[in-house]
Each structure stands twice: as C-alpha cells, then as structure tokens.
Amino acid sequence: MAPNDSAETSEATGTVVGRRKAARYIVPFAVAGVAAATIGLVPALANSGDPDLPDITAQELIEKIAASDEQQLSGTVKVTTDLGIPSLGGLAGSFAPDAGSGGSSAEPESKLMELASGTHTLRVAVDGPDKQRLSVLGEGSEYSLVHHGDDVWGYDSASNEVYHAESDGNEHAAGKAPEGVPGTPKELAEKALAAADDTTSVTVGGTAQVAGRDAYKLVIKPKQSGSTIGSVTVAVDASTGVPLKFTLAPSSGGKAAVDAGFTQVDFAKPDASSFSFTPPKGAKVTEADELEAEAGKNGAADTAHKDLGALEDFQGLNVIGKGWSAVAEIALPGGAGLPAQGSGDMPAQAQQFLDALGDKVTGDFGSGTVFKTRLVNALLTDDGKVYVGAVTKDALVKAADAAE
Amino acid sequence: MSQAERTALAAPRTPGRALWTLGLLRSELTVMFRRWRTLALLGVLAAVPVLIGIAVRIETGDGSRGGPGDGGGPAFLSQVTNNGLFLVFAALSATLPVFLPMAVGVIAGDSVAGEASGGTLRYLLVAPAGRTRLLLTKYASVLVFCLAATLVVAASALAVGALLFPVGEVTTISGTRIGFGEGMLRALCVAVAVAASLIGFAALGLFVSTLTNSGIAAMAATVGVLITAQILDTMPQLDAIHPYLFPHYWLSFTDLLREPVYWDELVRNLGLQALYAAVFGSAAWARLTTKDIGV
C-alpha cells in the first residue's frame, strides 16, 4: 500500500486508526438522522401548543364571523380534496374542459373543476368587493381569475388563453367560484353556516393555530343519522373573525374529504397591481358571450353535448327529506336508466366499467346501481331515476323506497 | 495537461494552504473546461434551445398562434412566440429533467473515479493538501460546471429567442406584466435556481465516484440513480417519500415567474439540496479519506 497522503499516514492497517477511520462513516448517517429528526420533530413541537384563548360560545363565534369586516387580505390557501372519486384526476382534467362548452381552457368553471380532487395551492387577494384575485398554482403554470370592477378575467398561463366576462355592477359574485366548488374558507364557512338549523349541532371545539394566527374552532355536526358528513370544522381567526380553515370530515372516518385553509395570510392591503389585468400579447381571448353562442352551435353536432343539453332540461327535481339527510330525486329524460346490457348503446367494456364502479342494490323501488364516493352517493334505478345525497347507501335505498 | 503536471504546476506556486486550494481549484477548472468531453456536453446543451426555437418558429411560421392550445408539452412553450425571453424558461424546463443532470452526472461521476482509473489520483495526493481539500476542490469544480451548464443553456436560449422572436415586456404566469429588464433579472434568478437544484445531485455523483475506480461505472451509476429517482417521483403510490427525492422540487424555479414570487417550494428545494449535499458530501468524505488508493 502506497503512503500516498500526508494527512492519512501509512498505518491505516493499525486497528486503532482503522477503527477511527470507520467511525467517519457514521458522519453521513448522523447528518441524515439529524435531518430526519428535525423534519419529524419540528412540526410536532410547533403544533404542540394550541393557543390559550378566552372561552367563547358558538353563538358569539358565529357573530364574530358575521361581524368580521375585513375588506383586505391576501394569502396562500391549500386545498386538499379527497372525495373518493376513483382516480378522476386525469379524467376530470381531460373531460371537463371539453364537456363544459368546448371553448377555452381559461374558463373558470372548467379550471375550478380540477380543484375537486387532489391537493392544490391557491393564492387569494381581496381588496373590497370590487377587486378580487384567485390564482391556482400549477406546476410551471398558473390559472388566475381576476375580478376588477365590472370585468372578470381568467388567464391560463399553460395554454396562454384568456377568458373575459363582463358583469353588471351588482353581480360581483361572478368572479367567485361556481357553486359546489370549494373556494376560500370564507365561502365554505358561509355555506356550512347557512345549512345550520335544528338538525345541526354547532359547538366551539377548542383552539388551533392556523397560518401562524390564533383561531377558535367551530365544529358543526349533523344530528341526524345516515349522513355521510361526520363533521365540519371551521377555524376562525380570534382577532378578526375571518374563517381561516375549513375541514370536512366524512362520517366513515379517515382523512378529511375537504381541507381548505390558509397557510399564510396577511390583512394588509394587497398590491394594486395584482388586480389589473390586460390580456398578454398573442393570447387567445375568449369572450363569455361568444362562448355561449358557440356552445349552442356546437351542441347540436356533438353527441356529448346533446346528452348534456338533455341533462340540463330534465324534468322534475324532487327533494326528499331535509337537513343533512336530504336526498334529491331526479328523473332522467326519456325515463331510461343505464343502457341495458347488449343494447348497443354502450360498448361492453364501458358497461363493465360502470358495473365495476357501482354496487347493485334492490329494494321496494325495484333495482338499481349505487355509485359511491366518500361524501355523495347516487342511486341510479333501472327505471331511470337518480337519487343523490350526502347520505349512506342504506339511507339512499330507504329514500328511494319511500319515494315509490 | 496531465494530472501529474497539474499538481506539479499548482504546488510550487503556493505558499499557504488556502492559496494552494485555490490554485488546485483553478487548475482543476482549467483541466475540466479544456476537456473535449466537457465542451461536447456544453455544446449539446447549447443546441437544445436552438432546436426548440427553430421548431417553434417553423411550427408558427405561418403566423398562427404558437404552441399547443391545450397547454401540453414543456411549460412556457406557448408563450415563446410572443416573447423570446420565454425560450430561456422553456429551454431550462426542457433540459432540467434529463440533459442537465446527465451532464452533471458525467462530470461528477468521473471526478474522482476517473482520476483513480487513470492512476492519477495518487499523484494528486502527493501534494501536501490532504484528501478533504481535494474532495472539496472536486466538488467545487462540479458545482462550477452546474452553473456553467445552466448559464450556457440560458444564454443560448436568450440568443436564439432574441433572434427568432420578438422580445419586450414580459407577462408573468400570474398574468401581470413586468418590464424587460426585470424579466432578464428573473431569467438570471431562474438560471441560478436551476443550477442550485443540481447541488444535491452533484454531491450524490461525487459520492458514487469515490466508490469505484471505474469512471464509466460511476457515470452510469449516477445517471441510473437519477432516472430511478425520477421514476419514483412520478408514482402516486409513493406520495409519502416524494418530498425527500432530490428531483421533486426541481420545477420550483417556475415559481420565480409568479407575481408575487412564491417562495415556499424554492426554499424547500434549497433545503433539500443542502441536505443531500451534507449527507452525500460527508459520505464521500468518509469514503475517500479511508480509501486505499493503490494503483
């Protein structure tokens, strides 16, 4: 062995030196270990202390929310949605924009549909009722929805497409997320509170730290059985009354079905430039009016659109029950259920696929198929009726039986 | 210039150890950038933006809107026709997953193993500097290559972009506008962020390089690790380990193009790269300082 290093002497074969040298291999493991411990422990330590806040009743807390008049805020929102829809991620992404109206990928509805599954990071900025901005941060791209005065702009940087709609002054909600799509915690909280009546228990469930701020937790639980919703938790900022986090836990337990909360929030006036938008050079601009006209034109040619159109003018939406266990009964156009096996309407594979997704059930109403997600279940009967609700399979069958 | 000559050249010039290290680094860099292999790698990297630019130009030559309408393909491609500066971003996001780390893997993998297989490693160690310093010098020169490679891509893309497409005010991906000067600054930040993304992988390559005496084996193993990590990063079932895979936050450089800049992932990326550098750097140190260097 050559004595080839001044620092390392030639006695490398000596046991003491050898052992000392072997000890050097501990260093990388120690570094990795310290890093792992830090990653594991720091969040746990940071979370250990729930803030100590004066006691407050649910009523007072709701009033606090209602009285909140924060007009200006900006922040980052993380939305995690797990509705238990079987891997719709890619499917929704590829179908939604087409199914919408065959128009622009910058259209708000098609883009916000994507929030219905997976984890997304959003940025919000609000400055009074006239200026709002919502951005969905994608990998290497961003979708921005800017509401400024009468204009609503949607900009999809991935495809460089712009969507433009003009709203008349009093209809500023157009810039917000469409119904049924989780938006900011505030919208979600308002929705949950609106549903509260004698079927619902509303309590204050302790305190929490959200986005570095002290917050009360408002816990909303259904009193009725049969609902798939276990509880709704809204974390409300203790000083401003602004809802900071919204969590929807299914009654079946497990991970929250919807978890939307600020990871960072600032109540200062957002930069005015974030609300100004001019379509970038070369971007394809789609006007909302044109889009609607075009959708009408294309709709006739396209079978998918025909189906959609048919769905839109279905007759009869009937709500059975009330509160949390309400079930909607929808009569499908033409009274047709799922196409029967081998009817030629549907390829055999598609039939199999549908069967695999649903469970066959029978009851007084006849027989049908139940399609399950973590929150919403739907029963499609063979005679062409659909029962949909945020209720368990049994409650759905019961509702269908009662409706017969 | 052979390795032996290099040490001979570096050693007498330097009275102090710190100066010696600088001298070693300088000669190391000279050797690296004079190699045909290094120049060929940089040449290939410089050719990528040219290819992308020409392809986009031909595709949109008839005045039609650039890029795929559905937003497919590498990020930013659809904006290139409107602003040549976006070619920098498009080229970097096209080269970051494969070309850049592959080039870094070749350089890092060969850095120690190549010297060992050439029989020159022991001559390097004759000089009174110690293996630790040699390793640090090697790592520093690999990092310089990371930055150089990234800047070559960026500069080539900027030249091609300015030549083939209009340049001017830049629209950030948030839809707001910034001036061309600030756009250039962002492009530079992006290039630095991309180079920094390779810090961890460079340390990993250096460690692999100390394991073997065959330069080719080290390069192949390093690139193999890269591909494996990227495959693992795409598997949704392995969600839990994704944040600890070195390529996971690589595309975070795009966050520099948001308005305001979204720092979370950029910071996480730097932290992860530093962690990889610490773990594999110390592993490489443990290995090299205890290694028997015979032949």
XYZ file of C-alpha atoms in Angstrom:
699
model
C 0.000 0.000 0.000
C 1.422 3.316 -1.000
C 1.799 6.102 1.539
C 0.010 8.446 -0.741
C -1.403 11.037 1.548
C 0.278 13.255 4.032
C -2.791 13.551 6.203
C -3.541 9.870 6.253
C -0.477 8.037 7.462
C 0.600 4.662 6.253
C -0.555 2.906 9.402
C -4.032 2.571 8.049
C -3.887 -1.095 8.834
C -3.480 -0.420 12.553
C -6.665 -1.307 14.369
C -6.997 1.967 16.264
C -6.573 4.058 13.172
C -8.764 1.688 11.219
C -11.496 1.995 13.756
C -11.223 5.754 13.824
C -11.496 5.780 10.075
C -14.501 3.512 10.100
C -16.098 5.953 12.509
C -16.129 8.512 9.722
C -18.881 6.573 8.019
C -21.052 7.486 10.975
C -20.997 11.146 9.891
C -23.293 10.857 6.861
C -25.706 8.706 8.830
C -25.636 11.189 11.689
C -26.382 14.047 9.296
C -29.255 12.100 7.761
C -30.512 11.154 11.221
C -30.446 14.717 12.498
C -32.275 15.858 9.373
C -34.919 13.157 9.768
C -35.376 14.034 13.427
C -35.704 17.706 12.574
C -38.252 17.007 9.879
C -40.188 14.757 12.233
C -39.981 16.774 15.416
C -40.102 20.428 14.466
C -43.672 20.404 13.119
C -44.757 18.340 16.131
C -43.165 20.805 18.537
C -44.535 23.773 16.661
C -48.029 22.325 16.782
C -47.961 21.163 20.383
C -49.201 24.384 21.920
C -52.768 25.227 20.998
C -53.195 28.899 21.785
C -54.759 29.864 25.094
C -57.792 31.992 24.285
C -60.715 33.142 26.444
C -63.758 30.864 26.294
C -66.411 31.774 23.809
C -69.813 30.348 22.908
C -70.736 29.113 19.469
C -73.215 31.960 19.123
C -70.570 34.541 19.891
C -68.189 32.936 17.473
C -70.720 32.989 14.644
C -71.450 36.603 15.404
C -67.748 37.280 15.269
C -67.674 35.796 11.800
C -70.704 37.779 10.727
C -69.326 40.975 12.173
C -65.986 40.484 10.514
C -65.470 43.308 8.090
C -62.018 42.601 6.836
C -62.075 44.024 3.347
C -58.472 43.459 2.516
C -56.479 40.319 2.747
C -54.052 38.267 0.786
C -52.733 34.849 1.447
C -51.985 31.354 0.333
C -54.622 28.680 0.615
C -54.019 24.995 0.448
C -56.960 22.903 -0.663
C -56.877 19.148 -0.307
C -59.868 17.292 -1.591
C -60.380 13.574 -1.302
C -63.913 12.819 -2.330
C -63.154 9.205 -3.076
C -63.923 9.602 -6.723
C -61.946 6.812 -8.352
C -58.877 8.456 -9.901
C -60.770 11.168 -11.670
C -57.691 13.375 -11.664
C -56.741 12.760 -15.245
C -60.248 12.009 -16.409
C -61.720 15.180 -14.990
C -58.867 17.154 -16.445
C -59.421 15.787 -19.911
C -63.189 15.739 -19.904
C -64.128 18.832 -18.005
C -62.859 21.463 -20.438
C -64.483 19.710 -23.392
C -67.710 18.917 -21.662
C -68.062 22.496 -20.422
C -68.680 24.201 -23.701
C -65.841 23.223 -25.965
C -64.409 26.664 -25.546
C -61.422 27.982 -23.743
C -59.289 26.337 -21.126
C -59.261 29.697 -19.385
C -62.910 29.358 -18.489
C -63.407 29.483 -14.720
C -65.746 26.517 -14.429
C -63.533 24.077 -16.262
C -60.469 25.145 -14.333
C -62.019 25.161 -10.907
C -63.416 21.682 -11.529
C -59.875 20.454 -11.139
C -59.922 21.535 -7.522
C -62.382 18.726 -6.854
C -59.589 16.242 -6.412
C -56.060 16.286 -5.102
C -54.065 19.000 -3.414
C -53.857 22.477 -4.824
C -52.234 25.677 -3.742
C -54.255 28.808 -4.263
C -53.478 32.417 -3.730
C -56.158 34.858 -2.880
C -56.101 38.604 -2.687
C -59.121 40.694 -1.798
C -59.446 44.447 -1.699
C -63.039 45.361 -1.079
C -65.998 43.968 -3.032
C -64.709 45.205 -6.390
C -61.270 43.730 -6.508
C -60.541 40.080 -6.031
C -57.998 37.725 -7.343
C -57.794 33.964 -7.138
C -54.847 32.060 -8.568
C -54.470 28.334 -8.811
C -50.789 27.498 -8.767
C -49.941 24.676 -11.112
C -46.616 23.111 -11.877
C -44.969 25.613 -14.174
C -48.248 27.318 -14.823
C -50.875 29.317 -13.088
C -54.540 29.966 -13.551
C -55.615 33.409 -12.462
C -59.100 34.703 -12.011
C -59.143 38.444 -11.600
C -62.243 40.425 -10.777
C -61.798 44.136 -11.118
C -64.874 46.321 -11.211
C -67.114 45.031 -13.971
C -64.549 42.802 -15.571
C -63.799 39.210 -14.814
C -60.660 37.848 -16.394
C -59.468 34.282 -16.426
C -55.938 33.622 -17.576
C -54.462 30.194 -18.116
C -50.720 30.557 -18.498
C -50.235 26.955 -19.639
C -52.215 27.485 -22.827
C -51.882 31.273 -22.903
C -55.643 31.673 -23.156
C -57.759 34.407 -21.703
C -61.384 34.309 -20.711
C -63.260 37.541 -20.311
C -66.678 38.220 -18.905
C -68.355 41.479 -18.053
C -70.661 41.554 -15.113
C -73.009 44.355 -14.276
C -72.075 46.110 -11.089
C -74.333 44.345 -8.611
C -73.419 40.859 -9.679
C -69.907 40.649 -8.367
C -70.299 37.042 -7.388
C -69.481 36.104 -10.964
C -65.827 36.292 -10.146
C -66.162 33.783 -7.413
C -66.020 30.060 -7.617
C -69.121 28.462 -9.093
C -71.473 26.664 -6.735
C -70.223 23.449 -5.319
C -66.549 24.153 -5.752
C -64.521 24.818 -2.650
C -63.201 28.329 -2.806
C -61.905 30.418 0.029
C -62.526 29.377 3.637
C -64.964 32.230 3.982
C -67.259 30.979 1.251
C -67.158 27.475 2.589
C -67.915 28.592 6.119
C -70.835 30.677 4.978
C -72.244 27.717 3.139
C -71.930 25.443 6.145
C -73.468 28.013 8.462
C -76.378 28.567 6.105
C -77.204 24.903 6.375
C -77.333 25.044 10.172
C -80.784 24.621 11.707
C -82.327 22.341 14.295
C -80.850 19.316 12.559
C -77.379 20.529 13.342
C -75.212 20.902 16.404
C -72.814 23.811 16.417
C -70.154 23.950 19.113
C -66.815 25.543 19.779
C -64.201 22.820 19.667
C -61.158 24.401 21.218
C -58.460 26.474 19.613
C -55.817 25.996 16.977
C -53.016 27.749 15.199
C -53.744 28.418 11.560
C -51.275 30.236 9.325
C -49.494 31.431 12.436
C -52.607 33.021 13.881
C -54.661 32.061 16.926
C -58.019 30.674 15.966
C -61.164 29.187 17.505
C -62.549 26.015 16.044
C -66.227 25.951 15.240
C -67.457 22.375 14.951
C -70.643 21.652 13.065
C -72.110 18.167 13.266
C -75.253 16.667 11.833
C -77.708 15.428 14.475
C -79.428 13.118 12.023
C -78.049 9.703 11.296
C -77.449 8.458 7.794
C -75.391 11.403 6.664
C -72.003 10.750 5.146
C -70.735 14.000 6.637
C -69.112 13.439 10.005
C -68.285 16.971 10.960
C -67.392 20.328 9.535
C -64.722 22.298 11.343
C -64.115 25.964 10.703
C -61.129 27.646 12.271
C -61.945 31.301 12.903
C -59.288 33.911 13.459
C -59.615 35.047 17.072
C -58.909 38.705 16.448
C -60.553 39.404 13.084
C -63.246 36.739 12.878
C -62.131 35.701 9.429
C -62.527 31.963 8.747
C -59.067 30.611 8.134
C -59.545 26.904 7.677
C -62.341 24.622 6.655
C -62.280 20.892 7.216
C -64.964 18.444 6.193
C -64.617 15.004 7.749
C -66.695 12.144 6.396
C -68.639 10.036 8.915
C -66.805 6.967 7.702
C -63.681 8.392 9.305
C -60.250 8.679 7.776
C -58.718 11.622 6.043
C -60.718 14.812 5.695
C -62.728 14.902 2.488
C -62.176 18.601 2.032
C -59.480 20.535 3.780
C -59.080 24.135 2.749
C -57.093 26.540 4.822
C -54.768 29.460 4.732
C -51.134 28.533 5.107
C -50.214 32.175 5.106
C -52.452 35.193 5.495
C -51.930 38.914 5.629
C -54.604 41.502 6.367
C -52.726 44.370 4.774
C -53.895 45.970 1.540
C -52.728 43.836 -1.366
C -50.620 45.354 -4.090
C -52.901 47.194 -6.521
C -51.079 45.719 -9.496
C -52.388 42.240 -8.691
C -55.878 43.345 -9.692
C -55.005 44.890 -13.005
C -55.106 42.630 -15.975
C -54.564 43.209 -19.650
C -54.513 40.221 -21.971
C -50.918 39.362 -22.873
C -49.794 39.825 -26.432
C -50.683 36.854 -28.600
C -53.035 35.301 -26.091
C -56.298 33.908 -27.373
C -59.112 35.838 -25.762
C -62.500 34.224 -25.397
C -65.443 36.410 -24.547
C -68.084 34.832 -22.341
C -70.918 35.902 -24.685
C -69.282 34.392 -27.742
C -68.622 31.241 -25.825
C -72.261 30.766 -25.013
C -73.328 31.348 -28.592
C -70.705 28.939 -29.836
C -71.682 26.338 -27.292
C -75.237 26.464 -28.624
C -73.993 25.940 -32.150
C -71.644 23.093 -31.421
C -74.017 21.448 -29.010
C -76.300 20.149 -31.732
C -73.475 18.483 -33.598
C -71.854 16.782 -30.711
C -73.439 13.834 -29.004
C -71.761 14.537 -25.711
C -73.230 17.982 -25.818
C -76.603 16.618 -26.751
C -76.546 14.452 -23.672
C -75.501 17.391 -21.581
C -78.211 19.515 -23.084
C -80.721 16.810 -22.321
C -79.474 16.670 -18.770
C -79.936 20.368 -18.447
C -83.607 20.314 -19.297
C -84.534 17.309 -17.222
C -87.974 17.495 -15.739
C -88.525 17.254 -12.067
C -86.035 17.673 -9.304
C -87.590 16.479 -6.109
C -86.003 16.774 -2.701
C -86.826 14.049 -0.203
C -86.152 14.684 3.464
C -84.458 17.724 4.868
C -81.315 18.877 6.543
C -78.271 16.721 6.248
C -80.079 13.619 5.057
C -81.896 15.299 2.194
C -81.910 13.257 -0.983
C -82.541 14.707 -4.400
C -84.648 12.700 -6.782
C -84.028 13.343 -10.427
C -85.997 11.822 -13.247
C -83.729 11.193 -16.204
C -85.030 12.398 -19.574
C -86.829 9.715 -21.509
C -87.138 7.565 -18.424
C -84.153 5.482 -19.430
C -81.840 4.096 -16.836
C -78.444 2.707 -17.550
C -78.458 1.241 -21.026
C -79.301 -2.425 -20.733
C -76.612 -4.965 -21.377
C -76.014 -5.548 -25.051
C -78.446 -2.853 -26.103
C -75.759 -1.461 -28.363
C -75.891 1.924 -26.747
C -72.727 1.285 -24.905
C -69.687 -0.863 -25.610
C -69.399 -3.926 -23.400
C -66.239 -2.583 -21.810
C -67.936 0.618 -20.785
C -70.772 -1.415 -19.317
C -68.299 -3.465 -17.332
C -66.550 -0.331 -16.202
C -69.788 1.141 -14.920
C -70.718 -2.088 -13.186
C -67.337 -2.155 -11.517
C -67.827 1.349 -10.231
C -71.270 0.776 -8.757
C -72.923 -1.670 -6.369
C -76.108 -3.438 -7.412
C -78.921 -2.914 -4.927
C -82.551 -3.974 -4.810
C -85.440 -2.712 -2.723
C -89.110 -1.864 -2.862
C -88.316 0.606 -5.602
C -87.006 -2.132 -7.848
C -83.333 -2.488 -8.554
C -80.546 -0.134 -9.385
C -76.912 0.701 -9.033
C -75.327 2.725 -6.270
C -72.302 4.807 -7.128
C -70.328 5.677 -4.066
C -67.882 8.408 -3.211
C -66.769 9.395 0.240
C -69.370 12.103 0.550
C -72.013 11.880 -2.093
C -73.729 8.673 -3.073
C -76.024 8.257 -6.008
C -78.556 5.568 -6.754
C -79.428 5.062 -10.379
C -82.514 2.906 -10.644
C -83.237 0.723 -13.620
C -86.373 2.690 -14.383
C -84.403 5.852 -14.920
C -84.455 7.743 -11.668
C -81.476 9.104 -9.845
C -81.321 9.656 -6.121
C -78.405 11.734 -4.966
C -77.452 12.827 -1.482
C -74.738 13.137 1.080
C -76.143 10.077 2.801
C -75.131 6.468 3.231
C -76.163 3.735 0.835
C -78.840 2.433 3.213
C -80.372 5.869 3.669
C -80.410 6.260 -0.096
C -82.275 2.991 -0.595
C -84.695 3.970 2.171
C -85.369 7.291 0.481
C -85.938 5.555 -2.833
C -88.341 3.129 -1.168
C -90.226 5.995 0.426
C -90.490 7.810 -2.872
C -92.116 4.888 -4.631
C -2.081 18.794 -19.424
C -1.860 15.626 -17.413
C -2.978 15.407 -13.839
C 0.577 14.949 -12.625
C 1.708 18.076 -14.361
C -1.173 19.914 -12.893
C -0.234 19.154 -9.318
C 3.334 19.952 -10.066
C 2.215 23.219 -11.521
C -0.096 24.134 -8.718
C 2.049 23.176 -5.782
C 5.191 25.311 -6.049
C 3.255 28.479 -6.707
C 1.511 28.398 -3.409
C 2.970 29.269 -0.065
C -0.197 28.988 2.060
C -2.657 26.105 2.157
C -5.647 28.262 1.314
C -3.834 29.570 -1.718
C -2.882 26.051 -2.584
C -6.531 25.082 -2.578
C -7.357 27.991 -4.856
C -4.562 27.019 -7.150
C -5.788 23.469 -7.213
C -9.306 24.646 -7.952
C -8.049 26.810 -10.756
C -6.081 24.052 -12.371
C -8.959 21.659 -11.810
C -11.296 24.041 -13.620
C -8.815 24.585 -16.423
C -8.487 20.867 -16.956
C -12.238 20.371 -16.807
C -13.158 23.068 -19.286
C -10.350 22.109 -21.650
C -11.556 18.571 -21.981
C -13.272 17.722 -25.216
C -15.879 15.798 -23.282
C -16.867 18.846 -21.255
C -17.015 21.009 -24.339
C -19.111 18.432 -26.143
C -21.547 18.275 -23.227
C -21.867 22.050 -23.186
C -22.283 22.038 -26.945
C -25.152 19.580 -26.742
C -26.764 21.661 -24.011
C -26.420 24.799 -26.111
C -28.026 23.034 -29.057
C -31.231 22.216 -27.177
C -32.615 25.791 -27.136
C -31.658 26.168 -30.792
C -33.699 23.088 -31.662
C -36.676 24.203 -29.588
C -36.527 27.718 -31.001
C -36.350 26.581 -34.611
C -39.104 24.016 -34.086
C -41.444 26.595 -32.564
C -40.521 29.083 -35.274
C -41.270 26.652 -38.104
C -44.457 25.499 -36.432
C -45.762 29.045 -36.105
C -44.096 30.479 -39.210
C -47.435 30.943 -40.951
C -48.474 33.412 -38.294
C -50.669 31.004 -36.374
C -50.765 31.031 -32.626
C -47.805 29.370 -31.009
C -47.715 26.213 -29.043
C -50.270 23.558 -28.372
C -53.601 25.047 -27.495
C -54.280 22.623 -24.676
C -51.153 23.580 -22.810
C -49.361 20.308 -23.439
C -45.624 19.896 -23.890
C -42.970 21.621 -21.827
C -44.080 24.610 -19.825
C -43.918 28.082 -21.351
C -43.755 26.765 -24.905
C -46.949 28.550 -25.866
C -45.552 31.916 -24.770
C -42.302 31.638 -26.718
C -43.741 33.097 -29.929
C -44.885 36.185 -28.074
C -41.719 36.786 -26.150
C -38.322 35.319 -26.946
C -37.324 35.523 -23.298
C -39.675 32.663 -22.586
C -37.399 30.437 -24.624
C -34.990 30.655 -21.692
C -37.630 29.251 -19.353
C -38.853 26.699 -21.861
C -35.309 25.516 -22.567
C -34.440 25.255 -18.892
C -37.570 23.306 -18.073
C -36.879 21.045 -21.046
C -33.253 20.372 -20.106
C -33.602 20.217 -16.322
C -35.205 16.788 -16.106
C -32.661 14.963 -18.270
C -29.912 16.812 -20.125
C -28.563 18.998 -17.351
C -28.377 16.347 -14.624
C -26.995 13.856 -17.123
C -24.141 16.202 -17.957
C -23.570 16.878 -14.260
C -23.686 13.138 -13.589
C -20.965 12.550 -16.171
C -18.710 15.230 -14.720
C -19.388 14.370 -11.067
C -19.223 10.632 -11.598
C -15.901 10.888 -13.351
C -14.360 13.421 -10.978
C -12.721 11.011 -8.550
C -13.229 7.659 -10.237
C -11.746 8.951 -13.480
C -8.578 10.011 -11.704
C -8.462 6.702 -9.886
C -8.813 4.667 -13.069
C -6.273 6.852 -14.850
C -3.872 6.250 -11.988
C -3.505 9.974 -11.429
C -5.353 10.173 -8.139
C -2.346 9.220 -6.080
C -0.217 11.854 -7.753
C -2.794 14.419 -6.768
C -2.493 13.211 -3.201
C 1.269 13.527 -3.167
C 0.908 17.254 -2.764
C 0.511 18.336 0.861
C -3.153 19.200 0.818
C -4.999 16.206 2.145
C -7.885 14.302 0.743
C -10.522 16.517 2.320
C -9.296 19.518 0.406
C -9.035 17.525 -2.774
C -12.640 16.420 -2.332
C -13.810 19.973 -1.658
C -11.983 21.158 -4.741
C -13.558 18.429 -6.818
C -16.997 19.295 -5.500
C -16.455 23.000 -6.094
C -15.448 22.373 -9.674
C -18.527 20.185 -10.244
C -20.692 22.987 -8.856
C -18.990 25.448 -11.182
C -19.870 23.102 -14.012
C -23.525 23.036 -12.862
C -23.671 26.808 -13.041
C -21.770 26.960 -16.309
C -24.009 24.357 -17.930
C -27.156 26.173 -16.822
C -25.839 29.506 -17.995
C -24.878 28.012 -21.351
C -28.454 26.814 -21.845
C -29.864 30.152 -20.718
C -27.504 32.227 -22.842
C -28.049 30.107 -25.931
C -31.819 30.279 -25.396
C -31.689 34.025 -24.929
C -29.692 34.485 -28.120
C -31.963 32.228 -30.152
C -35.080 33.742 -28.585
C -33.997 37.288 -29.341
C -33.070 36.294 -32.879
C -36.233 34.435 -33.838
C -38.945 36.040 -31.743
C -39.894 39.489 -30.518
C -38.760 40.477 -27.045
C -40.224 43.095 -24.786
C -42.444 43.367 -21.753
C -42.814 40.047 -20.009
C -46.131 38.623 -18.861
C -45.604 36.601 -15.704
C -47.530 33.386 -15.420
C -49.803 35.186 -12.964
C -50.904 37.361 -15.864
C -49.269 40.561 -14.632
C -46.632 42.438 -16.595
C -43.083 43.306 -15.766
C -40.531 45.246 -17.772
C -37.940 43.557 -19.951
C -35.139 44.489 -17.556
C -36.843 42.823 -14.639
C -37.664 39.927 -16.916
C -33.958 39.491 -17.611
C -33.252 39.621 -13.904
C -35.848 36.939 -13.295
C -34.292 34.849 -16.059
C -30.936 35.100 -14.315
C -32.525 34.138 -10.996
C -34.171 31.191 -12.724
C -30.819 30.061 -14.114
C -29.221 30.292 -10.677
C -32.154 28.435 -9.124
C -31.819 25.686 -11.728
C -28.093 25.418 -11.055
C -28.789 25.273 -7.323
C -31.260 22.454 -7.954
C -28.332 20.340 -9.076
C -26.283 20.790 -5.877
C -27.648 17.667 -4.219
C -27.308 15.527 -7.305
C -23.722 16.705 -7.797
C -22.864 15.579 -4.245
C -24.504 12.240 -4.929
C -22.466 11.839 -8.104
C -19.288 12.689 -6.231
C -20.056 10.052 -3.610
C -20.687 7.396 -6.254
C -17.441 8.466 -7.839
C -15.486 7.675 -4.665
C -16.956 4.188 -4.521
C -15.373 2.822 -7.641
C -12.185 3.031 -9.626
C -14.003 2.985 -12.935
C -15.092 6.314 -14.333
C -17.635 4.769 -16.685
C -19.229 2.743 -13.876
C -19.549 5.846 -11.712
C -21.170 7.865 -14.506
C -23.584 5.068 -15.345
C -24.492 4.535 -11.698
C -25.038 8.253 -11.115
C -27.282 8.610 -14.141
C -29.043 5.402 -13.090
C -29.800 6.883 -9.675
C -31.151 9.982 -11.400
C -33.514 8.015 -13.595
C -34.648 5.850 -10.691
C -35.395 8.887 -8.541
C -37.379 10.466 -11.340
C -39.409 7.329 -11.936
C -40.145 7.067 -8.212
C -41.161 10.706 -8.240
C -43.908 10.009 -10.760
C -45.504 7.132 -8.875
C -48.540 8.361 -6.964
C -48.387 5.390 -4.594
C -45.089 6.655 -3.222
C -46.501 10.032 -2.299
C -45.012 9.842 1.178
C -41.396 9.775 0.031
C -41.730 12.284 -2.813
C -40.750 15.333 -0.762
C -37.424 13.656 0.015
C -36.461 12.807 -3.555
C -33.931 15.230 -4.931
C -35.691 15.919 -8.247
C -39.047 16.548 -6.554
C -38.825 20.342 -6.331
C -36.751 20.840 -9.453
C -39.511 22.617 -11.317
C -39.961 25.038 -8.425
C -37.874 27.539 -10.384
C -41.067 28.381 -12.265
C -42.354 29.949 -9.058
C -39.938 32.790 -9.712
C -42.171 33.776 -12.614
C -45.208 34.311 -10.444
C -46.171 37.725 -9.209
C -45.507 37.976 -6.297
C -42.872 35.252 -6.246
C -43.989 32.128 -4.403
C -41.047 31.192 -2.227
C -42.237 28.107 -0.329
C -41.129 25.459 -2.782
C -37.985 27.290 -3.796
C -36.870 27.363 -0.180
C -37.847 23.728 0.268
C -35.828 22.840 -2.818
C -32.743 24.612 -1.493
C -33.143 22.918 1.887
C -33.435 19.518 0.262
C -30.409 20.139 -1.941
C -28.404 21.256 1.091
C -29.450 18.092 2.913
C -28.360 15.893 0.024
C -25.108 17.811 -0.226
C -24.473 17.322 3.506
C -25.339 13.630 3.566
C -23.604 12.549 0.376
C -20.798 15.048 0.772
C -19.914 13.613 4.158
C -20.346 10.096 2.817
C -17.947 10.904 0.002
C -15.542 12.374 2.550
C -15.765 9.276 4.742
C -15.174 7.070 1.753
C -12.326 8.997 0.141
C -10.377 9.605 3.348
C -10.470 5.926 4.288
C -9.990 4.529 0.814
C -6.878 2.571 -0.122
C -5.526 4.297 -3.143
C -3.088 1.882 -4.669
C -2.913 1.692 -8.384
